[in-house]
Structures are given as structure tokens and as C-alpha cells.
Coordinates of C-alpha atoms in Angstrom, one line a residue:
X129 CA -25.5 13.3 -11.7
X130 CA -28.7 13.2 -9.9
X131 CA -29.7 10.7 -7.0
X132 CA -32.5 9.6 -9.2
X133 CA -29.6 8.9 -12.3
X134 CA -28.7 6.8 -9.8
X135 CA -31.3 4.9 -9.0
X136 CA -32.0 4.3 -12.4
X137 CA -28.7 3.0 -12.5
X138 CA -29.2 0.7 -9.6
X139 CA -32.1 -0.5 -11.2
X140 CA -30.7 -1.4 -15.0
X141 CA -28.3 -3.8 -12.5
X142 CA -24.6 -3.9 -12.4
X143 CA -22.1 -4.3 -15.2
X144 CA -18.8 -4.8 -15.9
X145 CA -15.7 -7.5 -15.0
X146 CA -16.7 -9.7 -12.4
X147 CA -13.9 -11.2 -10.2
X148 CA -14.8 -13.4 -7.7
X149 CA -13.9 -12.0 -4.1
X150 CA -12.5 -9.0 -5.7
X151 CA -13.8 -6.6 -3.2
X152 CA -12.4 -8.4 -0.3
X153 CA -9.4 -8.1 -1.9
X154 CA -9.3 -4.8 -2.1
X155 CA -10.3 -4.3 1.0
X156 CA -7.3 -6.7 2.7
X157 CA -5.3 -5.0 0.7
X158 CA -5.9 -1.8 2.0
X159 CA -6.3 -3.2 5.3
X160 CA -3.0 -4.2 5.7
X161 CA -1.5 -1.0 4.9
X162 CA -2.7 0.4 8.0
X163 CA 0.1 -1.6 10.1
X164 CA 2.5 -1.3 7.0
X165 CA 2.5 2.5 7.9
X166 CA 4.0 1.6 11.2
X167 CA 7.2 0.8 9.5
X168 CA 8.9 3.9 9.0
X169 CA 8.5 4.9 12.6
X170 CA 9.8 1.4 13.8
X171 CA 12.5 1.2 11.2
X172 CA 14.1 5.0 12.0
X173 CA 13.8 4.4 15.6
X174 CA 15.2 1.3 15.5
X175 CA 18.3 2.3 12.8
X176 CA 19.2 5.8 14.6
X177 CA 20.0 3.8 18.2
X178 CA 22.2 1.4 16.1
X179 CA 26.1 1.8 17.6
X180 CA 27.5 2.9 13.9
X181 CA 25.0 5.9 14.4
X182 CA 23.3 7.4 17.3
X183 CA 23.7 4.7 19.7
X184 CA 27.5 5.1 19.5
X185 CA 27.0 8.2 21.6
X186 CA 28.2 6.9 25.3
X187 CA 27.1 9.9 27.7
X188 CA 25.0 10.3 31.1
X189 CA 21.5 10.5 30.5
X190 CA 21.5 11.0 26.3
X191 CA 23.7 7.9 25.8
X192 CA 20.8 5.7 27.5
X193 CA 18.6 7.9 25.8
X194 CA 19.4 6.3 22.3
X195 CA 20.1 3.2 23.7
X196 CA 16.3 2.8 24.4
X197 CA 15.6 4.3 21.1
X198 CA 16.6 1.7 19.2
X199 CA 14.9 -0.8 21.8
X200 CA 11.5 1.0 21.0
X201 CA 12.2 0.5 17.4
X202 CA 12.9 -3.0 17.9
X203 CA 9.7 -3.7 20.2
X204 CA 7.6 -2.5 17.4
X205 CA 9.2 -4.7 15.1
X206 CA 9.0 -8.0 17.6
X207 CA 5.1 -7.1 18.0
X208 CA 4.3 -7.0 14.0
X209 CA 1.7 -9.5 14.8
X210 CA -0.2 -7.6 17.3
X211 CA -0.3 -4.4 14.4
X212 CA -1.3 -6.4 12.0
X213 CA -4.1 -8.2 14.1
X214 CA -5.2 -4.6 15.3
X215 CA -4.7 -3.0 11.7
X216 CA -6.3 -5.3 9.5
X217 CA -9.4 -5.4 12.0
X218 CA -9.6 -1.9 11.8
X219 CA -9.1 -1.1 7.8
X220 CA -11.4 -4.2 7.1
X221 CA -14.4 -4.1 9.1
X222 CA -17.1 -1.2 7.6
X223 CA -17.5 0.7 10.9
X224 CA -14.3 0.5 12.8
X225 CA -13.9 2.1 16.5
X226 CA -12.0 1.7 19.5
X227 CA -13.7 -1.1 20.0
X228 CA -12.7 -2.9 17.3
X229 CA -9.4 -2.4 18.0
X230 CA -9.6 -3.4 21.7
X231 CA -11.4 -6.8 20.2
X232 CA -8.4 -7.6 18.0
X233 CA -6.0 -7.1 21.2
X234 CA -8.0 -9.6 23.3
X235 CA -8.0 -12.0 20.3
X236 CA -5.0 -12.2 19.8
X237 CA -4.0 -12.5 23.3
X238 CA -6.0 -15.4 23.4
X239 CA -4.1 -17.0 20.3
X240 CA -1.0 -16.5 21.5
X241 CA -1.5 -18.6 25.3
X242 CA -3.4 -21.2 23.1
X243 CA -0.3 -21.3 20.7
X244 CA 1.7 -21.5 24.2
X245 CA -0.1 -24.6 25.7
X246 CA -0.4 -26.3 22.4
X247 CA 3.5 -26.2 21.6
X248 CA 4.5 -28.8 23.8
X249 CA 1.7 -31.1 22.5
X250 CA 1.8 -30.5 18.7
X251 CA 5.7 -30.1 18.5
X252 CA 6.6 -32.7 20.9
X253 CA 10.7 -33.3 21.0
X254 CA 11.4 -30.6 18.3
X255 CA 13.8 -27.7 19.0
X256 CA 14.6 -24.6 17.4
X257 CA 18.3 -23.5 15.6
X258 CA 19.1 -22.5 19.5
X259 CA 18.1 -25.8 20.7
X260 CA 15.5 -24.4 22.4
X261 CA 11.9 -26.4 22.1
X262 CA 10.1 -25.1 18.8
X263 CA 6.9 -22.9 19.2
X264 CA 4.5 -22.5 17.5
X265 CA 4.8 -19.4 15.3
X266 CA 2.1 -18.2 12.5
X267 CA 4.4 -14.9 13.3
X268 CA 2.2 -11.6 10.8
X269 CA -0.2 -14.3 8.9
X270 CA -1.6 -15.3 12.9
X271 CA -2.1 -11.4 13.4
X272 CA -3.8 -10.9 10.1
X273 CA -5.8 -13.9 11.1
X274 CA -7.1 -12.7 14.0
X275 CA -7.6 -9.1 12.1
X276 CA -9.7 -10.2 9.9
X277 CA -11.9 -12.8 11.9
X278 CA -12.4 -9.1 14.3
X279 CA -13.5 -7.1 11.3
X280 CA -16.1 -9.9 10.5
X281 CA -17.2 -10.3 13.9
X282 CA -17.1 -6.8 14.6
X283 CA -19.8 -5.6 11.4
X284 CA -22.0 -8.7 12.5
X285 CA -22.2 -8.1 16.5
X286 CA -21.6 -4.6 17.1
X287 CA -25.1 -3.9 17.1
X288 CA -26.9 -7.1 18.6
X289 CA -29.6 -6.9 21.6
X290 CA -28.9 -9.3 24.3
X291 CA -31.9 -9.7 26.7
X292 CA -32.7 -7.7 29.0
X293 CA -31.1 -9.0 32.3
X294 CA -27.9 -9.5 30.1
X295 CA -28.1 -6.0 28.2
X296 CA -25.2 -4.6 29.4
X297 CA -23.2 -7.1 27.7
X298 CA -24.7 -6.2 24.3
X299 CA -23.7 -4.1 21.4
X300 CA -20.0 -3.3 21.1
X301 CA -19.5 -4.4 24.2
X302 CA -20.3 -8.2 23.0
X303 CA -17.4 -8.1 20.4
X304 CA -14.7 -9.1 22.4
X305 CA -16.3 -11.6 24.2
X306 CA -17.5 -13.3 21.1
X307 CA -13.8 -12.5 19.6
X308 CA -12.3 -14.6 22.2
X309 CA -14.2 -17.7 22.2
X310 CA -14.1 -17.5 18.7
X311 CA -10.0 -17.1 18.6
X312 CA -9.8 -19.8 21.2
X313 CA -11.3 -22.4 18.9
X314 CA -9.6 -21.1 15.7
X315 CA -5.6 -21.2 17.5
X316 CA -6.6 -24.6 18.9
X317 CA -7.6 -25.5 15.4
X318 CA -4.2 -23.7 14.0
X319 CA -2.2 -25.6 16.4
X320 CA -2.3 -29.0 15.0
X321 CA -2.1 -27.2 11.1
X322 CA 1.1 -25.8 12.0
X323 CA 3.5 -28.7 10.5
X324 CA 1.3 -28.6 7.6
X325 CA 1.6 -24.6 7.5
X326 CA 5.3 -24.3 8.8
X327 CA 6.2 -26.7 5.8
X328 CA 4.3 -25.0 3.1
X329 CA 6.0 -22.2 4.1
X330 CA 9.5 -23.4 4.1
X331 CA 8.9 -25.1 0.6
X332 CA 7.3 -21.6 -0.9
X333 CA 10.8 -19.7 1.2
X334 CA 12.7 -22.4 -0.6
X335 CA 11.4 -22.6 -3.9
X336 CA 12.1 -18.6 -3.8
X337 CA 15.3 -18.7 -2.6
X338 CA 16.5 -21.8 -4.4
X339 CA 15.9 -20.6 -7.5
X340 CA 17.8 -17.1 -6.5
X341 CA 17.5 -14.8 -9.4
X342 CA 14.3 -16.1 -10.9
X343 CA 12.1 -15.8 -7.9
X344 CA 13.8 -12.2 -7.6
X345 CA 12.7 -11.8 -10.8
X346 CA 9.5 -13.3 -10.5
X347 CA 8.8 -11.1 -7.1
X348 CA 9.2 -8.2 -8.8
X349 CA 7.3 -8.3 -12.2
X350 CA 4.2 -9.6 -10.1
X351 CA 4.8 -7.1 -7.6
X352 CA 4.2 -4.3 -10.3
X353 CA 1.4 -6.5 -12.4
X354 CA -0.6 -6.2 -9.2
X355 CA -0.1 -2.8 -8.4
X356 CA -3.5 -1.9 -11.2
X357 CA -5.4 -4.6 -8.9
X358 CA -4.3 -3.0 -5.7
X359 CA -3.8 -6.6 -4.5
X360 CA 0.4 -6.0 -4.2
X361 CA -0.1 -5.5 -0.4
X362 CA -0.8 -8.9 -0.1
X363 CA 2.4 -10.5 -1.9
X364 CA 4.6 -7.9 -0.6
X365 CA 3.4 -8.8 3.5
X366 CA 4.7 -12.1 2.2
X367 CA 8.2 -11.5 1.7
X368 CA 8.7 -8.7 3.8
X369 CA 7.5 -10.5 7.1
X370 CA 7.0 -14.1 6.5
X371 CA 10.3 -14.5 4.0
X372 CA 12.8 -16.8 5.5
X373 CA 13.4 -16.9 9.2
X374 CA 16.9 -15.8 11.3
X375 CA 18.0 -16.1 15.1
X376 CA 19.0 -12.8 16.4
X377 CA 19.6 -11.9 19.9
X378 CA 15.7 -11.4 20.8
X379 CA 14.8 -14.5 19.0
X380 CA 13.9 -15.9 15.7
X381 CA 12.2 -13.1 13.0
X382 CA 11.2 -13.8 9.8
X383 CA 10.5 -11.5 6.3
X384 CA 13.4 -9.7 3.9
X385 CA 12.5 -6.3 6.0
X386 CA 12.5 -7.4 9.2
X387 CA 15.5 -10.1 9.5
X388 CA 17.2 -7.4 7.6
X389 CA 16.5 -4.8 10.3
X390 CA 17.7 -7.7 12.8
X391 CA 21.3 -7.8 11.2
X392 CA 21.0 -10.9 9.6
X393 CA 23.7 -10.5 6.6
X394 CA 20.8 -12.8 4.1
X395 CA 18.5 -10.4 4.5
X396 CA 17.0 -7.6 2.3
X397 CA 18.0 -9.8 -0.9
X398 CA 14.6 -9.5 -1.9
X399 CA 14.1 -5.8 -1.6
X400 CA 17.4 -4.3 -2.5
X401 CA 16.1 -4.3 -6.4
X402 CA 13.7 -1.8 -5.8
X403 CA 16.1 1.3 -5.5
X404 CA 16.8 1.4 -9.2
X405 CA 13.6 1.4 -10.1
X406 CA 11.9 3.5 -7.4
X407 CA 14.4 5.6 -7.2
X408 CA 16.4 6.4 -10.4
X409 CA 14.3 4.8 -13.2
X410 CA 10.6 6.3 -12.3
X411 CA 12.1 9.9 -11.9
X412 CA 13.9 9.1 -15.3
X413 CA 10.9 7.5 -17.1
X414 CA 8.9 10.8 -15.8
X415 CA 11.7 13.4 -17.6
X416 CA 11.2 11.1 -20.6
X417 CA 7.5 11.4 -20.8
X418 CA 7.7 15.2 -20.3
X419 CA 10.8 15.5 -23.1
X420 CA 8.2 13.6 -25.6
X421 CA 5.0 15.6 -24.8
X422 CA 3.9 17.8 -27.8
X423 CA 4.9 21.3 -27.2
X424 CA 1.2 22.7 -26.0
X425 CA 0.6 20.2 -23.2
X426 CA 4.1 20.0 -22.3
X427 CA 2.8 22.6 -19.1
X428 CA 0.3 19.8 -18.2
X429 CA 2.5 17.0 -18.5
X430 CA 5.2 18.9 -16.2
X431 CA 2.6 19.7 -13.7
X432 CA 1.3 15.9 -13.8
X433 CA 4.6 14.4 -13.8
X434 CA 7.1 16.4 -12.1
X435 CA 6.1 16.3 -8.2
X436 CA 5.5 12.5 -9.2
X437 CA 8.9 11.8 -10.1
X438 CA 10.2 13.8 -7.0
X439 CA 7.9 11.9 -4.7
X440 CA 9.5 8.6 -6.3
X441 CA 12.8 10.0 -5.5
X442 CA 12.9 11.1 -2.4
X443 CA 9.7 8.6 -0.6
X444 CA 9.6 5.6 -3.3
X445 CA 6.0 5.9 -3.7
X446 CA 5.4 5.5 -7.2
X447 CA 1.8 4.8 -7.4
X448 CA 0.5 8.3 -8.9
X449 CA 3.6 8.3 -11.5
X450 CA 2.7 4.8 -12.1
X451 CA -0.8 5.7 -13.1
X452 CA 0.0 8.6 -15.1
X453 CA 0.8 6.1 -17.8
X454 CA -0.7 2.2 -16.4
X455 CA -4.0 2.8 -18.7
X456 CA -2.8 5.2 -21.4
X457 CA -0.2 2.9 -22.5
X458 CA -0.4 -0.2 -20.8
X459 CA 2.7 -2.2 -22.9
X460 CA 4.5 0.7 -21.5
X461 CA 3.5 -0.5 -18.2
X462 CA 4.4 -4.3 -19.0
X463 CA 8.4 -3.1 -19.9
X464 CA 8.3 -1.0 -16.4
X465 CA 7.2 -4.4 -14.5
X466 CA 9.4 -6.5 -16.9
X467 CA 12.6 -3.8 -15.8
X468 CA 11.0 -4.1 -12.1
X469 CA 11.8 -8.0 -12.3
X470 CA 15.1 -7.8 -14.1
X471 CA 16.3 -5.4 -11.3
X472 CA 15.7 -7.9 -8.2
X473 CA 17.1 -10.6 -10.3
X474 CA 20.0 -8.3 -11.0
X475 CA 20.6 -7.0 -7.6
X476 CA 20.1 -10.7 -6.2
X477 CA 23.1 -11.7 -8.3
X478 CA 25.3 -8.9 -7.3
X479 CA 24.9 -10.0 -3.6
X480 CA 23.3 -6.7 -3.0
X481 CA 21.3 -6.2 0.3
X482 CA 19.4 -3.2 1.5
X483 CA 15.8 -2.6 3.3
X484 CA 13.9 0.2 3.6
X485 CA 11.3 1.3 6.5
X486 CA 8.8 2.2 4.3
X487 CA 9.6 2.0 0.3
X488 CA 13.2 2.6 -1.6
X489 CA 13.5 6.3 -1.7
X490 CA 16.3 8.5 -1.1
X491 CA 15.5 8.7 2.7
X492 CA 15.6 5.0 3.2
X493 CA 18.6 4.7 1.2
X494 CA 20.3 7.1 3.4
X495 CA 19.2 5.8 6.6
X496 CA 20.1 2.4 5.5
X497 CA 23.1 2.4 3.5
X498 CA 25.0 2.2 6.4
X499 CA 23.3 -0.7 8.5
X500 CA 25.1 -3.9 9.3
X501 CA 23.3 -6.0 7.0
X502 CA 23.8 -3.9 4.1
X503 CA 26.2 -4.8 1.8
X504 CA 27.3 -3.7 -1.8
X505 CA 25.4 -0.2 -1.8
X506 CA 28.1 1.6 -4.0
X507 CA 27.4 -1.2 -6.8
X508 CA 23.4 -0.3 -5.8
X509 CA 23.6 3.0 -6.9
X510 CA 26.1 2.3 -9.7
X511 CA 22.9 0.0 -11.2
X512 CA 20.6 2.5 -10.1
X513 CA 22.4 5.5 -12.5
X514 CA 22.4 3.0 -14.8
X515 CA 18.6 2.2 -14.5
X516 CA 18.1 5.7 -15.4
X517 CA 19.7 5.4 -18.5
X518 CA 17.9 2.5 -19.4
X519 CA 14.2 3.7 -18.3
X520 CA 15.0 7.1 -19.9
X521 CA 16.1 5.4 -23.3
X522 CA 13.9 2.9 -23.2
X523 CA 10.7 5.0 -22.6
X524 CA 11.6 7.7 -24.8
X525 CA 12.1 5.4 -27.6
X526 CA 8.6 3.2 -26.7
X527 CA 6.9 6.2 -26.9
X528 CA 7.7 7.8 -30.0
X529 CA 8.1 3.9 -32.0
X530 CA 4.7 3.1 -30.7
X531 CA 2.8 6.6 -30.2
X532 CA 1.4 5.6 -26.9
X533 CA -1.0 8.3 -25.0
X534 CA 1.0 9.2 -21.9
X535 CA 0.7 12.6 -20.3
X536 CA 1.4 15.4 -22.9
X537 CA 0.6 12.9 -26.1
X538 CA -3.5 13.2 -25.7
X539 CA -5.9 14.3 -28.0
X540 CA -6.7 17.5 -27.7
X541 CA -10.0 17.2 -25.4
X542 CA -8.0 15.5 -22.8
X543 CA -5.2 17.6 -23.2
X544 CA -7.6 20.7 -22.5
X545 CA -8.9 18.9 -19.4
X546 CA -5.0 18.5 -18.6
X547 CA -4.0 22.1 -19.4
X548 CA -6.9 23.0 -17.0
X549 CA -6.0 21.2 -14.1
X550 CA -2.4 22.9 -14.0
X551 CA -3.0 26.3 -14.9
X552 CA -2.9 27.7 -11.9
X553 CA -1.0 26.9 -8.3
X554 CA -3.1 24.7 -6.2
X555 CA -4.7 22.8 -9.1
X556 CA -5.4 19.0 -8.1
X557 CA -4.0 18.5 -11.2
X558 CA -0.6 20.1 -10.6
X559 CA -0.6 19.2 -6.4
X560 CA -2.5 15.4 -6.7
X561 CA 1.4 13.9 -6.3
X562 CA 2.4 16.0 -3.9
X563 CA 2.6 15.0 -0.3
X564 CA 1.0 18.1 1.1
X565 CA -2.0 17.3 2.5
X566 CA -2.9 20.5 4.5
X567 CA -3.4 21.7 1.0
X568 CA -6.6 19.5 0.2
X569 CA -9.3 22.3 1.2
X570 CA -7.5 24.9 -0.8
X571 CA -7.7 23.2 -4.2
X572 CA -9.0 24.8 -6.8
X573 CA -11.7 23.7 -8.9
X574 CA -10.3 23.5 -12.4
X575 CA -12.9 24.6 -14.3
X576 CA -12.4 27.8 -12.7
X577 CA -8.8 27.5 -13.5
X578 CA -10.0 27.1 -17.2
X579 CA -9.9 30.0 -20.0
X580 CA -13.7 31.6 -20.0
X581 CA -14.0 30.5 -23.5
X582 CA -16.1 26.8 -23.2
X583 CA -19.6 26.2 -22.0
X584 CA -17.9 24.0 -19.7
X585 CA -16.3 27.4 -18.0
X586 CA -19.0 29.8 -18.2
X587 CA -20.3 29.2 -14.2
X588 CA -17.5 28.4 -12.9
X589 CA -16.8 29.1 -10.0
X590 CA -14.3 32.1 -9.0
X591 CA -13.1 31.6 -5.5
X592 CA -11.2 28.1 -4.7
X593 CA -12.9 25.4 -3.7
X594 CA -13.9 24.8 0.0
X595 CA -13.7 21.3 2.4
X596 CA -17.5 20.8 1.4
X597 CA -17.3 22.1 -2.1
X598 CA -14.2 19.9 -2.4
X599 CA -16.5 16.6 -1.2
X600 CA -19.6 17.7 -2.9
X601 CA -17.6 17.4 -6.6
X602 CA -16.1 14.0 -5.8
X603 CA -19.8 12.7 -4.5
X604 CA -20.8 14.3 -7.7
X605 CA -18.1 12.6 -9.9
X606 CA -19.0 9.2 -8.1
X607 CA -22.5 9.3 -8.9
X608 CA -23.9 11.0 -6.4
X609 CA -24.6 9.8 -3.1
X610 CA -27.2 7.1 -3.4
X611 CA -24.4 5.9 -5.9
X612 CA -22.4 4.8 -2.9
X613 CA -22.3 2.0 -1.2
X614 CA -18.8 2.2 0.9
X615 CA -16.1 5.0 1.0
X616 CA -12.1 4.0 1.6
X617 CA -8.8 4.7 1.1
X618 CA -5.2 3.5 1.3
X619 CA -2.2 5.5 1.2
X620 CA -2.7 7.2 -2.6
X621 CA -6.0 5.6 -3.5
X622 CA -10.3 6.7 -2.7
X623 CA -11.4 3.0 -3.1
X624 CA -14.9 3.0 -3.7
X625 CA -17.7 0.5 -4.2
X626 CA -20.5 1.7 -6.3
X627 CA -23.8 0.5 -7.3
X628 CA -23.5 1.5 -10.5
X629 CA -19.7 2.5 -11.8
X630 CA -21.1 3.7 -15.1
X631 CA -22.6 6.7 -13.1
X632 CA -19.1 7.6 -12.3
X633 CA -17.4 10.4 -14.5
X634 CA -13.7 9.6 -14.3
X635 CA -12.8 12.4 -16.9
X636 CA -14.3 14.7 -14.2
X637 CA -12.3 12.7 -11.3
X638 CA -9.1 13.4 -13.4
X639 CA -10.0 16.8 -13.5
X640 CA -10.5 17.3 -9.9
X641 CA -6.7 15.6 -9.7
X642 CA -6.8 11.7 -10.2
X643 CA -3.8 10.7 -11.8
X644 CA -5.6 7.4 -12.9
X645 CA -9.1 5.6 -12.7
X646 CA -9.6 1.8 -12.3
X647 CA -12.8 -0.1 -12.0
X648 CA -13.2 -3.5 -11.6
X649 CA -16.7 -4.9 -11.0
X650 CA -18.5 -2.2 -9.2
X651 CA -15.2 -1.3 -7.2
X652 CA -13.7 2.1 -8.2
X653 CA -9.8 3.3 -7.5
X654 CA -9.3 6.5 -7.9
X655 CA -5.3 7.3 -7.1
X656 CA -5.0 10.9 -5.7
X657 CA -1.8 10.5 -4.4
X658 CA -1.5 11.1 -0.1
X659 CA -4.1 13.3 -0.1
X660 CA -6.4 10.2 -0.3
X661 CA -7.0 9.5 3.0
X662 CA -7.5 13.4 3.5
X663 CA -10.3 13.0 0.8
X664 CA -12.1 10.2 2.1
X665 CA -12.3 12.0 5.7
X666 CA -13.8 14.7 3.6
X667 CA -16.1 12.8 1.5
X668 CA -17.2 11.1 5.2
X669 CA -17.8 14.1 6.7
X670 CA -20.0 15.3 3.7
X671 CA -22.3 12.5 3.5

């Protein structure tokens, strides 16, 4: 697709669903991944220095050693605000650099003393389940706050030209400065919102947990139903931070994950559902799809599905199995977020509790099984054998009743495509699952993978594909360059905004190992598992 395709396309104007605000959506979404990847650090850190594990250890010099292990986990978990405030300024503003970061710091700094000096005034006479006096406490939302009001800040100022006797104050230099008069006036404003806020939030924390299993199971089937939106981020920094609050011994937390990681024996209600599903009903669903596959693309649908359902297994991220069958047979999809919901709801009712660090794999089950606050984990993996049953049943019988199109049951064009993209080792289509991501410049193009007996084959290249042959095809399946107006990516998605997203060629984006496509207005999602970020660094580099 040529630049001047293009700019024909610009020109015919844009097309497609409109959804107000969607883009900035997307792109706080994504943002708040950024400190969300801190988790797993914090959480193992944090869990190894517990006294049942590590900490229990009582020699010179390595006892203390694992003592302070845990207090570096914890420190990181006490400071989700400041992540969150420098994360979300960083994965939200276009043109991000250290000094965007640095802004977000000093921001926040700034809300925090305001929030200090305005406790005694706003929350005169009221104290705190210690009976200490109450403070005021946006806890993650202040930090995303602050995040965001950088990242705007930051694309508007970064480049301004201050006169000349004040010029060395100018550029990205002016940023902080303008951040912190700018979080001075929106904490002091915050301040006297925080009644209004704090009870909002209690009512939304009560309406959840008073109704128990139905706002489990209301959690859970919009957690999934967002998932195609890329908007689940958003809910889930909800519950995991803001969720309910707890006094430990370094003060009052709040969220499922982190009052969970605190000890408090309520905690991790919320997220203990997830295990059956991430865990042992994907990875079943998967050996479902590949049992009903027609017998010439059941090679494809192994390669597509296979390193999926392992991923699902062992890291709970589920996205590129998700997206294997989200579009092809989207009732499919409803059950799985229906099943998502009736799991919560079930493991809410069994009293089960268990967090995770990161999502409900095999490693987090493992490294949390055993943690204070867990309780019930036998009956958790009792339900999640069970869940396999269920998902394997279910899908297989969905499938077959209904015909749907999921990996293996395509006509035979896309099924060609497929077969292509997993005929040899190294093919995105066969590796775009699979957590390697010092792979990504030795993929191989798969039309060179394909048999020499298609026009589509007949130049084709011969050698695999290099770092700027690599970016040069996924320009090319975008549109071409003058086809793009901004280049991202979250964990297992290339989020792009196009000018015109009829340009883009998603069969060729499958080919080149997408395990799903999604456009909404002019924002495209392509999800090529972890090696998405490794791909956009690429495409950036090429353009």
C-alpha cells in the first residue's frame, strides 16, 4: 500500500464506529499498564521475605538479608501512587522522556504536602479505625491524577519558547514548573472533594461487597466484555487498588491485591475467581478448539493455540488465546465471560481468597498459595479441575452445535494463510503467543514459509526476515507510513491510530502473526502477544 493510497484515503475522510473519547481510552488503558508491570517484582519480593518462606531463615548477614527483601517489596507496594502518577504520565503523553517522568514526581510531591495541610482543615475532628486523625487519601486514583494532568502538560509545553532573558527555563525544562503550580491548584481543589469522593467510594466498595456474589459476578463478566475494548485496565485498577481499605502495621491500604498482599484475611475475594479460568479453563477451551479443527488445519490450529494455552497456564495472560476465537465466534466469547463471572461468584461463595502479583497463572498460584491471607486453595484448584471440564465440554459442544469459525474451522483461504504461518519454526504465526521476545528479528516472513505454488509465493522472500524487514511489513500492513498517526503498545497489543483503518490489511497482519485485529474508529489493536512492545520499538525505529 502506497503513501499516495494513503493519502487518498485521508482525503475520502474517516469511517467506521465512532465512540466518543475512545482513543483516550485506549490510551489510559495502556497507560496504566506501565505501573501494573511493577507488580510482579513487588509482589515476589514482598512474598519470598514473608516468615512461612524466606524470611523464616534467622542467620548473620542472609537472615537480614530477606528481612529487607520483603521490606523492598512492601515499599513498592506503599508507593503505588507515585508509579502510577509516574506511569500513566509516561504511557499517555505522545513523546515521553525523562522528563516527563521527573514532572510527574514533582507533581505529585506537591499533591501530597497539599493533601497534608488540607487534612486538618477539610477533615476536622475525624479519625481513622486506629484513632488516629483521618487524612486525606485519593491513594492510586491521586497518582493517576497527577499522571495524566503530566502527560497533558507535558505534549503542550515541552516545546514552548520563553523570552529570551528567561530561555533557560523553556522547553522541557518548563514542564515541571508548570506541573507544580498546576498540581498545587488541582490537590487544593481535591481537598475539599474528598467527603464527596471518599463516600462515593465507600458506597461503590459497598454496593460490591454487599451484594457478595453478584458483584463477583458482575466483576468478572465485565472484566472479560472489556477485554475487545482494551478498556479492562481501567475497571481492574479499581478493584485491585482502590477496593475496600484495611489497617496493617504500615498503615491503612486499599484494593483486593494489595490488602491481600498486606495480610488482611478479606482480601483477594475479588481475584481468587480468576485461577479457574486463567488457568485451567483457557488451556482446556484451547485443547478443545484444536480436538474440533478439521483434519488439514489441525497443524495451524496447534501452532495458533498451543503456546497460547501454555502461556495461560503458566503466566495467566490470556489475551492472544482470547483473540484466537473473540471475532471468529464471538457467542463463544459471551459463554467464556459468562463462565468468567460465574467463577468469582463461585469462588466468592466458597470463602476462597488468593492474589496474584501479576495475573492467575501457575507461578502466582505457587508463590501465593501459601500467604497468610490465603485461604481455601485446595477447594481452588478442586473448582479449577473442574472448570476444565466444564470449558472443555462446553466449547467442544458450542462449536460443533453452532459451527463457529475458531482456529482450524476456516474456510479454506484463511486456513491457507493459517497453514502458512506455522509451517515452519519461527513463524509469527506459530511464536506470536510465545513469550520469547529475543526471537522478534528472526521471524520469518510466511509467505516464504508458503508452498511455491500461489502468485502470492512466487517472490518471496528466501532468507528470514530481518529487524527492518520485520518493521517495513507491519508499516506496510498498516497502510504505509503516511497512514500513521501514532504507534503504541501494551503488554500483547500494537495499538495504533490511523488515518484511514481501511488501508490497513489485517489478513496480512494475521499473517505476519496477529492472533486478532480490532478497530474501532480509526484506532487499530493488533494483539501479537509480548512481543508487542518489541514490535513497536521496531516499527519506531523504522519510521
Amino acid at each position: 500500500m502506497t503513501a499516495t493510497a494513503a493519502q487518498s484515503g485521508a482525503r475520502s475522510g474517516r469511517s467506521g464506529l465512532r465512540i466518543p473519547g475512545f482513543a483516550q481510552l485506549q490510551r489510559l488503558g495502556k497507560s496504566l499498564m506501565l505501573p501494573i508491570a511493577v507488580l510482579p517484582a513487588a509482589g515476589i519480593l514482598l512474598r519470598l521475605g514473608q516468615d512461612d518462606l524466606l524470611g523464616s531463615i534467622e542467620t548473620p548477614v542472609i537472615g537480614p538479608f530477606f528481612d529487607a527483601m520483603s521490606a523492598a517489596g512492601d515499599a513498592l507496594f506503599a508507593n503505588l501512587a507515585l508509579l502510577f502518577a509516574v506511569g500513566v504520565a509516561i504511557g499517555f503523553a505522545k513523546k515521553a522522556d525523562g522528563s516527563t517522568a521527573l514532572a510527574a514526581v514533582v507533581g505529585y510531591l506537591v499533591m501530597g504536602k497539599v493533601f497534608e495541610a488540607m487534612s486538618p482543615v477539610v477533615l476536622a475532628g475525624q479519625t481513622d479505625a486506629a484513632g488516629d486523625p483521618l487524612m486525606i487519601n485519593y491513594s492510586v486514583f491521586g497518582g493517576i491524577i497527577i499522571g495524566l494532568v503530566t502527560a497533558v502538560l507535558f505534549d503542550r509545553f515541552h516545546t514552548i519558547a520563553l523570552p529570551t532573558y528567561l530561555g533557560f527555563f523553556g522547553g522541557r525544562r518548563f514542564v515541571p514548573i508548570i506541573v507544580s503550580l498546576t498540581a498545587l491548584l488541582i490537590a487544593f481543589a481535591m481537598s475539599y472533594l474528598y467527603p464527596l469522593f471518599s463516600a462515593g467510594l465507600n458506597g461503590l466498595g459497598a454496593f460490591i461487597g454487599g451484594t457478595g456474589a453478584v458483584g463477583a459476578f458482575l466483576y468478572g463478566f465485565a472484566n472479560r466484555m472489556l477485554i475487545p475494548l482494551g478498556l479492562h485496565h481501567i475497571l481492574n485498577s479499581y478493584v485491585w487498588f482502590l477496593q475496600g481499605s484495611y489497617t496493617g502495621p504500615n498503615g491503612v491500604v486499599t484494593g483486593e491485591l494489595t490488602r491481600f498482599a498486606a495480610g488482611d484475611p478479606t482480601g483477594g475475594a475479588l481475584t481468587a475467581g480468576f485461577y479457574p479460568v486463567l488457568m485451567f479453563g483457557l488451556p482446556a477451551a484451547a485443547l478443545a478448539m484444536i480436538h474440533v479443527a478439521r483434519p488439514r488445519q489441525k497443524k495451524a490450529a496447534i501452532g495458533i493455540l498451543g503456546a497460547a494455552a501454555i502461556t495461560a497456564l503458566v503466566t495467566g495472560i490470556t489475551e492472544p488465546l482470547e483473540f484466537a476465537f473473540m471475532f471468529l465466534a464471538f457467542p463463544l466469547y459471551v459463554v467464556h465471560a459468562i463462565l468468567t463471572g460465574l467463577s468469582l461468584a463461585i469462588a466468592y461463595l466458597l470463602d476462597i481468597h488468593l492474589g496474584f502479583s501479576f495475573s492467575a497463572g501457575l507461578i502466582d498460584l505457587l508463590l501465593y498459595g501459601t500467604a497468610p491471607a490465603a485461604s481455601n486453595i485446595p477447594l481452588l484448584v478442586i473448582m479449577g479441575l473442574a472448570y476444565a471440564v466444564v470449558y472443555y465440554v462446553l466449547f467442544r459442544v458450542v462449536i460443533t452445535r453452532w459451527n463457529l469459525r475458531t482456529p482450524g474451522r476456516e474456510d479454506d483461504d484463511v486456513a491457507a494463510a493459517e497453514a502458512a504461518a506455522v509451517s515452519s519454526e519461527g513463524a509469527p504465526g506459530a511464536t506470536s503467543t510465545t513469550p520469547d521476545v529475543g526471537r522478534v528479528d528472526q521471524l520469518v516472513d510466511p509467505a516464504a514459509a508458503a508452498p511455491a505454488t500461489g502468485t502470492a509465493t512466487a517472490t518471496a522472500p528466501s532468507a528470514p526476515a530481518t529487524s527492518d524487514d520485520r518493521a517495513e511489513q507491519l508499516i506496510a500492513a498498516f497502510g504505509g507510513r503516511q497512514n500513521l498517526v501514532n504507534v503504541d503498545a501494551c503488554i500483547t497489543r500494537l495499538r495504533m491510530e490511523v488515518v484511514d483503518k481501511d488501508l490497513v490489511d489485517k489478513a496480512r497482519l494475521r499473517q505476519l502473526g496477529a492472533a486478532g485485529v480490532l478497530e474501532v474508529g480509526n484506532n487499530v489493536q493488533a494483539v501479537f502477544g509480548v512481543q508487542a512492545e518489541a514490535l513497536k520499538t521496531l516499527i519506531n525505529d523504522s519510521l
